Coordinates of C-alpha atoms and ligand atoms in Angstrom, one line a residue:
M1 CA 90.8 103.6 108.4
A2 CA 86.9 102.6 108.3
S3 CA 86.0 100.0 110.9
F4 CA 83.8 97.3 108.6
S5 CA 82.7 94.4 110.8
H6 CA 80.9 93.1 108.1
I7 CA 82.6 91.7 104.7
H8 CA 80.7 90.2 102.6
A9 CA 83.1 88.5 99.7
G10 CA 82.6 87.2 96.2
W11 CA 84.8 83.9 97.0
L12 CA 87.6 83.6 98.6
I13 CA 90.9 81.8 98.8
D14 CA 91.7 81.8 102.8
G15 CA 95.6 80.2 102.1
S16 CA 94.4 76.3 103.2
V17 CA 94.4 73.7 100.0
D18 CA 91.3 73.5 100.8
S19 CA 88.2 74.4 97.8
I20 CA 87.9 77.9 97.2
Q21 CA 84.6 79.2 99.4
Q22 CA 82.0 81.9 97.4
N23 CA 79.2 84.2 98.8
V24 CA 80.4 84.4 101.5
I25 CA 79.9 86.6 105.0
I26 CA 83.4 87.5 107.4
H27 CA 82.4 88.9 110.2
V28 CA 85.0 90.7 111.7
N29 CA 85.4 92.5 115.4
K30 CA 88.5 94.8 116.7
G31 CA 90.6 93.7 113.7
I32 CA 90.2 89.7 114.3
I33 CA 88.6 87.9 111.5
H34 CA 85.5 86.6 114.1
T35 CA 83.5 83.5 111.8
I36 CA 83.3 82.9 107.8
T37 CA 79.5 82.3 106.7
P38 CA 78.2 81.7 103.4
A39 CA 75.5 84.7 102.6
A40 CA 72.9 82.1 102.7
Q41 CA 73.0 81.8 106.4
V42 CA 73.9 85.3 107.5
R43 CA 71.0 87.6 108.1
L44 CA 73.0 90.7 108.6
S45 CA 69.7 92.9 110.6
N46 CA 72.9 95.6 111.4
A47 CA 74.3 96.3 108.4
T48 CA 73.3 96.0 105.4
P49 CA 74.3 97.6 102.1
S50 CA 73.0 101.1 103.2
D51 CA 74.5 100.7 106.9
P52 CA 74.6 104.9 107.7
E53 CA 77.8 103.2 109.6
K54 CA 79.3 101.2 106.6
S55 CA 80.2 97.9 108.7
Y56 CA 79.6 96.4 105.7
L57 CA 81.2 96.6 102.9
D58 CA 80.9 94.6 99.2
L59 CA 83.0 93.2 97.8
T60 CA 80.9 90.4 96.2
A61 CA 82.6 90.9 92.9
Y62 CA 85.6 90.7 93.6
T63 CA 88.2 87.2 95.0
L64 CA 89.5 87.7 98.7
L65 CA 93.5 86.4 99.6
P66 CA 95.9 86.6 102.3
L67 CA 98.4 89.6 102.1
L68 CA 101.2 87.8 99.8
V69 CA 104.1 86.3 100.7
D70 CA 108.1 86.1 99.0
C71 CA 110.5 84.1 100.8
H72 CA 113.6 85.4 99.0
V73 CA 114.4 88.1 97.6
H74 CA 117.1 90.5 97.1
L75 CA 116.2 94.2 99.1
F76 CA 119.4 95.9 97.5
M77 CA 119.0 94.6 93.9
S78 CA 116.3 95.9 91.1
G79 CA 115.5 93.2 88.3
T80 CA 116.7 95.2 85.7
P81 CA 117.9 93.8 82.8
D82 CA 120.9 96.7 81.8
I83 CA 124.3 95.5 83.0
T84 CA 125.5 99.0 83.7
A85 CA 123.0 99.3 86.5
R86 CA 123.4 96.1 88.2
K87 CA 127.4 96.9 88.3
H88 CA 127.0 99.8 89.8
Q89 CA 124.2 99.0 92.2
L90 CA 126.7 96.5 93.8
D91 CA 128.9 98.8 94.1
A92 CA 126.8 102.2 95.3
G93 CA 126.8 103.3 98.7
Y94 CA 124.4 103.4 101.7
D95 CA 122.4 106.7 100.8
E96 CA 121.8 104.9 97.6
L97 CA 120.5 102.1 97.4
K98 CA 118.3 102.6 100.9
H99 CA 116.4 105.0 97.6
V100 CA 116.3 101.4 96.3
I101 CA 115.3 100.0 99.6
A102 CA 112.3 101.9 100.4
D103 CA 111.6 101.3 96.7
H104 CA 111.3 97.6 96.2
I105 CA 109.4 97.6 100.0
R106 CA 107.3 100.4 98.3
Q107 CA 106.8 97.9 95.1
H108 CA 106.0 94.7 96.8
I109 CA 103.4 96.2 99.3
A110 CA 101.8 97.6 95.9
S111 CA 101.8 93.8 95.1
G112 CA 99.6 92.2 98.2
V113 CA 102.6 91.4 99.7
G114 CA 102.5 91.2 103.3
A115 CA 106.1 90.0 104.0
V116 CA 109.3 89.3 102.4
R117 CA 113.1 86.6 103.7
D118 CA 115.7 88.7 102.1
G119 CA 118.4 85.8 101.0
G120 CA 121.9 88.3 101.2
D121 CA 123.4 92.1 100.2
R122 CA 127.0 92.2 100.2
Q123 CA 127.6 95.7 102.0
G124 CA 124.0 94.5 105.0
F125 CA 122.3 97.2 103.7
S126 CA 118.4 95.5 104.0
Q127 CA 119.7 95.1 107.4
R128 CA 121.0 98.0 108.0
Y129 CA 117.5 100.2 106.5
R130 CA 116.1 98.2 108.8
Q131 CA 117.7 99.4 111.8
E132 CA 117.7 102.4 110.8
V133 CA 114.7 103.4 109.3
L134 CA 112.2 99.8 109.7
N135 CA 113.0 99.6 114.2
A136 CA 114.2 102.7 114.8
E137 CA 113.4 103.5 118.0
D138 CA 112.0 107.1 117.0
A139 CA 109.9 105.7 114.7
E140 CA 105.7 106.1 115.0
P141 CA 104.9 102.9 116.6
G142 CA 102.4 101.0 114.9
S143 CA 102.3 101.3 111.8
C144 CA 102.5 98.1 110.2
P145 CA 99.7 96.5 111.8
L146 CA 101.5 93.3 111.6
T147 CA 104.8 93.4 113.0
G148 CA 104.8 96.6 114.7
Y149 CA 107.6 97.6 112.6
A150 CA 107.8 101.3 111.9
D151 CA 107.9 102.7 108.8
R152 CA 108.0 105.7 107.7
T153 CA 108.6 105.4 103.9
A154 CA 106.5 103.2 102.7
M155 CA 104.0 103.5 105.4
S156 CA 101.5 100.6 105.6
G157 CA 103.0 96.8 106.1
L158 CA 105.9 94.5 104.9
C159 CA 107.2 92.3 107.5
C160 CA 110.5 92.1 106.4
R161 CA 112.7 89.2 107.8
I162 CA 116.1 89.8 106.5
A163 CA 120.0 87.9 106.5
G164 CA 122.4 90.1 106.2
K165 CA 125.8 89.2 104.3
A166 CA 124.8 85.6 103.5
W167 CA 127.9 83.1 104.0
H168 CA 130.4 81.2 101.3
H169 CA 133.4 79.9 100.7
A170 CA 136.0 81.5 99.6
G171 CA 136.8 81.4 95.7
R172 CA 133.2 80.4 95.2
Y173 CA 130.3 81.9 94.0
G174 CA 129.0 84.4 96.5
K175 CA 130.0 87.6 96.4
L176 CA 127.1 89.8 95.4
I177 CA 125.3 89.0 98.9
G178 CA 127.8 88.0 101.0
R179 CA 130.8 87.4 102.3
T180 CA 133.0 84.5 103.5
P181 CA 135.2 83.0 107.0
N182 CA 138.9 83.6 107.6
T183 CA 141.1 81.4 106.3
D184 CA 141.8 80.0 108.8
E185 CA 138.5 79.3 110.2
T186 CA 135.5 77.3 109.9
L187 CA 132.4 78.7 108.7
A188 CA 130.3 77.5 111.9
E189 CA 133.8 79.7 114.0
A190 CA 133.4 82.6 111.6
M191 CA 129.5 83.1 112.7
Q192 CA 130.4 82.0 116.1
R193 CA 133.6 85.2 115.6
E194 CA 131.3 88.0 114.3
S195 CA 128.3 88.0 116.2
C196 CA 130.7 88.6 119.1
L197 CA 131.5 91.5 117.2
P198 CA 130.6 95.4 118.7
G199 CA 127.3 96.4 116.5
Y200 CA 126.7 93.7 115.3
I201 CA 123.1 93.0 114.5
R202 CA 121.5 89.7 115.1
P203 CA 119.9 88.5 111.8
D204 CA 116.3 87.4 111.1
H205 CA 118.1 83.8 109.8
V206 CA 121.0 82.2 107.8
K207 CA 122.1 81.7 105.3
I208 CA 124.9 80.2 103.0
V209 CA 125.7 79.6 99.7
N210 CA 126.4 76.1 98.8
S211 CA 127.3 75.3 95.1
G212 CA 127.6 77.6 92.5
V213 CA 124.2 79.3 90.2
N214 CA 123.2 77.7 86.8
S215 CA 124.4 77.1 83.2
L216 CA 123.7 79.0 80.6
L217 CA 125.8 77.3 78.3
C218 CA 125.7 73.8 79.5
F219 CA 122.9 72.5 80.9
G220 CA 122.4 70.3 83.5
K221 CA 126.2 71.0 84.8
E222 CA 126.1 70.5 88.5
T223 CA 129.2 72.8 90.3
L224 CA 130.7 70.8 93.2
P225 CA 129.6 71.5 97.3
Q226 CA 131.4 74.5 98.9
F227 CA 130.5 73.2 102.6
S228 CA 131.8 69.7 103.2
Y229 CA 128.2 68.7 105.5
E230 CA 130.9 68.5 108.7
E231 CA 130.7 72.3 108.6
M232 CA 127.1 72.8 107.1
S233 CA 126.1 70.5 109.6
S234 CA 128.0 72.6 112.2
A235 CA 127.0 76.0 111.3
V236 CA 123.6 74.9 111.0
R237 CA 123.2 74.1 115.1
L238 CA 125.0 77.5 115.8
A239 CA 122.4 79.2 113.9
A240 CA 120.5 77.0 115.7
Q241 CA 121.3 77.5 119.2
Q242 CA 121.3 81.5 118.5
G243 CA 117.7 80.5 117.3
L244 CA 117.6 81.4 113.2
K245 CA 116.3 79.2 111.4
T246 CA 119.5 78.8 108.4
M247 CA 117.5 79.6 103.8
V248 CA 120.6 77.6 101.5
H249 CA 121.2 78.4 97.9
A250 CA 122.4 74.7 96.6
N251 CA 121.6 73.7 93.2
G252 CA 122.9 69.9 92.4
G253 CA 122.4 67.4 93.5
A254 CA 125.0 67.4 96.7
P255 CA 125.5 70.4 97.7
V256 CA 121.5 70.7 98.4
Q257 CA 121.9 66.5 100.1
I258 CA 124.5 68.6 101.8
A259 CA 122.3 71.2 103.0
V260 CA 119.3 68.7 104.3
E261 CA 121.4 65.9 105.7
A262 CA 122.4 68.9 107.9
G263 CA 119.2 70.2 108.8
C264 CA 118.5 73.4 106.7
H265 CA 115.1 75.0 107.2
S266 CA 114.7 75.5 103.2
I267 CA 116.7 74.3 100.3
E268 CA 116.8 77.5 97.7
H269 CA 116.7 77.3 93.5
G270 CA 117.7 73.4 94.1
F271 CA 117.4 73.0 90.6
F272 CA 118.6 69.8 89.3
M273 CA 118.5 68.9 93.0
G274 CA 117.3 65.1 91.4
E275 CA 114.2 62.6 93.2
D276 CA 116.4 61.7 95.8
N277 CA 116.8 64.9 97.1
L278 CA 112.8 65.5 96.8
A279 CA 112.8 62.7 99.2
R280 CA 114.7 63.7 101.9
M281 CA 114.0 67.8 101.6
R282 CA 109.8 65.4 102.3
D283 CA 111.0 62.9 105.1
H284 CA 113.3 66.1 106.7
Q285 CA 110.2 68.9 105.8
T286 CA 112.9 71.1 104.4
T287 CA 110.9 73.8 102.3
W288 CA 112.0 74.3 98.9
I289 CA 111.7 77.1 97.4
P290 CA 112.5 76.8 93.0
T291 CA 112.9 80.2 92.6
A292 CA 111.2 79.2 89.1
F293 CA 110.7 82.7 87.8
T294 CA 114.3 83.3 87.3
M295 CA 114.5 81.5 83.9
R296 CA 112.0 82.3 82.3
A297 CA 113.1 85.7 83.4
Y298 CA 116.0 85.4 81.9
A299 CA 115.3 83.6 78.8
A300 CA 113.1 86.9 77.8
T301 CA 115.6 89.7 78.5
L302 CA 118.4 87.3 77.2
L303 CA 118.7 87.8 72.9
P304 CA 116.1 85.1 72.1
S305 CA 118.4 83.4 69.5
S306 CA 121.2 82.9 71.4
R307 CA 121.8 79.3 74.0
E308 CA 122.2 80.9 76.2
A309 CA 118.1 82.1 76.4
A310 CA 117.4 78.1 74.8
T311 CA 119.3 77.1 78.2
A312 CA 117.5 78.8 80.2
L313 CA 114.1 77.7 79.1
R314 CA 115.3 74.2 79.1
N315 CA 116.8 75.1 82.6
L316 CA 112.8 76.0 83.3
D317 CA 111.5 72.9 82.0
H318 CA 113.4 71.4 83.9
Q319 CA 112.9 72.7 87.4
R320 CA 108.7 72.7 86.1
D321 CA 109.0 68.9 86.1
Q322 CA 110.8 68.8 90.1
I323 CA 107.7 71.1 91.2
R324 CA 105.5 68.2 89.5
R325 CA 107.3 65.8 91.2
A326 CA 107.7 67.1 94.5
R327 CA 104.3 67.9 94.8
D328 CA 103.6 64.3 93.2
M329 CA 105.6 63.5 96.9
G330 CA 104.1 65.7 98.9
V331 CA 107.4 68.0 99.7
R332 CA 106.5 72.0 100.9
I333 CA 107.3 74.5 98.6
A334 CA 106.8 77.7 99.9
L335 CA 107.0 81.4 96.0
G336 CA 110.6 83.2 96.2
T337 CA 110.8 85.4 93.3
D338 CA 114.7 85.7 93.9
A339 CA 113.6 89.8 93.5
G340 CA 116.6 91.6 91.7
S341 CA 117.4 88.6 89.9
M342 CA 118.0 89.5 85.9
G343 CA 114.0 90.6 84.9
V344 CA 112.9 90.2 88.3
H345 CA 110.9 92.5 89.7
H346 CA 109.7 93.5 93.1
G347 CA 106.5 92.6 93.5
V348 CA 105.4 91.5 90.5
A349 CA 108.0 89.1 90.1
V350 CA 104.9 86.8 92.9
K351 CA 102.8 86.1 90.8
E352 CA 104.1 84.6 87.2
E353 CA 105.6 82.6 90.5
L354 CA 102.3 81.9 91.0
R355 CA 101.5 81.0 87.7
I356 CA 104.2 78.2 87.2
L357 CA 103.2 76.2 90.4
M358 CA 99.9 76.5 88.6
E359 CA 102.4 74.9 84.9
A360 CA 103.1 72.2 87.2
G361 CA 99.6 71.1 88.2
F362 CA 99.0 72.7 91.8
S363 CA 96.0 74.0 92.3
L364 CA 94.8 77.3 92.3
P365 CA 95.1 77.2 96.2
E366 CA 97.1 74.9 96.3
A367 CA 99.2 77.4 94.6
V368 CA 98.2 80.4 96.9
C369 CA 99.4 77.7 99.5
C370 CA 102.2 77.8 98.9
A371 CA 101.9 82.0 98.6
T372 CA 101.1 82.7 101.2
R373 CA 100.7 79.9 104.2
N374 CA 103.8 78.0 102.9
G375 CA 105.3 81.4 103.4
A376 CA 104.2 82.3 106.6
D377 CA 105.5 79.3 108.4
L378 CA 109.1 79.3 107.2
L379 CA 108.7 83.2 108.5
E380 CA 106.6 82.3 111.4
I381 CA 104.8 84.9 110.9
P382 CA 101.2 83.3 112.5
E383 CA 99.7 87.0 111.4
I384 CA 99.0 86.6 108.1
G385 CA 99.4 83.9 105.6
L386 CA 96.0 82.4 106.4
L387 CA 92.2 83.2 106.5
K388 CA 90.8 82.0 109.1
P389 CA 88.5 83.2 112.0
G390 CA 90.9 83.9 114.5
K391 CA 93.2 86.2 112.2
P392 CA 94.1 89.7 111.8
A393 CA 91.9 90.9 109.0
A394 CA 94.3 92.0 106.3
W395 CA 94.2 90.3 103.1
I396 CA 93.6 91.6 99.3
A397 CA 90.9 91.7 97.1
V398 CA 90.9 91.3 93.1
K399 CA 88.7 92.1 90.5
G400 CA 86.3 89.3 88.8
S401 CA 86.5 85.2 89.9
P402 CA 89.7 82.9 90.6
S403 CA 89.0 82.0 86.7
L404 CA 90.9 85.3 86.5
L405 CA 93.9 84.1 88.3
P406 CA 96.8 84.7 88.6
G407 CA 96.9 87.5 86.0
S408 CA 94.9 89.4 88.5
L409 CA 97.1 90.5 90.8
C410 CA 98.3 92.9 88.5
D411 CA 95.6 95.4 89.5
I412 CA 94.8 94.3 93.7
K413 CA 93.2 96.3 97.1
R414 CA 95.2 96.0 99.5
W415 CA 93.7 95.5 103.2
D416 CA 95.9 95.6 106.0
A417 CA 93.8 95.5 108.9
I418 CA 89.5 96.6 109.4
Ligands
ZN1 ZN1 118.8 84.8 95.3

């Protein structure tokens, strides 16, 4: 890739919640952003559009954004609405699903996503893929400038943070994405036992399922928590001792309350959690991943006149109201799509979730912050999420002014490093 030292951006949304910058020169030195300066103040004596070494890159017709972060995906599952195909992918073997995982990684990269957090698969294939392909000892080093992971399949950078198999309670929701403790052990005991097994692959974080899914027949129906406060807090504490954050699937009042008070790092979904839980999350500095687009996607794949489609849209409205309230209250939101759910396609779904944040009252820079910086903070990947001096020169560019976002994310140009 050509090495550009001056990039002239029409507009820049840097991932913080500050206003959008217009007509700026980004000075890059050895792949790192050195300065960002209004173009009117820069004299490009050594770097002009006619510079034979092409050290000047003209992106004046583009808006630049940090690489996106999707905090909730399932790499082993596609978003196909075909029920037979969905069943098949749950039972398929690794040799088949490794190609599916590779495809999904490509789709994320093509959509401008720089990092994903996987929320679990029942056979742990995403973790195995990372171990065998992305992180293999004989893989070419450095093909991902952000992570150091080699990725011979995608040939570019997607940082994958992977839970492996999620934990759920026996007889409750979660079999699609995980496994249960044995009948004679607590959740923490099961986690401890497993971490001592030969061949254990350390996950990047722990995923726990603490409620059911949203009913599409009975609006707002809550399910009981899967784990008690004592069990959840022991598990979160053990994970922390192992250096791992905990993400908890939770909908409804009691399941969310238990997870937040137990000290989990993020609440996934959080439908119908209520305002008291929003206040708890703000006070505990818990990040919320609302995955609201799932409901719009369900509605689009179901028969429009069906009760299920109508309920999905009511769920979306309710969740959008909770997001609006969370913004007012100062709850930290990071974008996650639940890609792999029905109708939620890897990569492209990010712009749809971004759209819902804006429908709920987030300004464009605020919504982009949820989709970049807040996710990078949660995943602890300081290399991405912000375009500021000292950060790597890695970004996406979309044609036209910011007023065309988020729709313009359907056609991106991407630089993983300049
Ligand atoms: Zn999920």
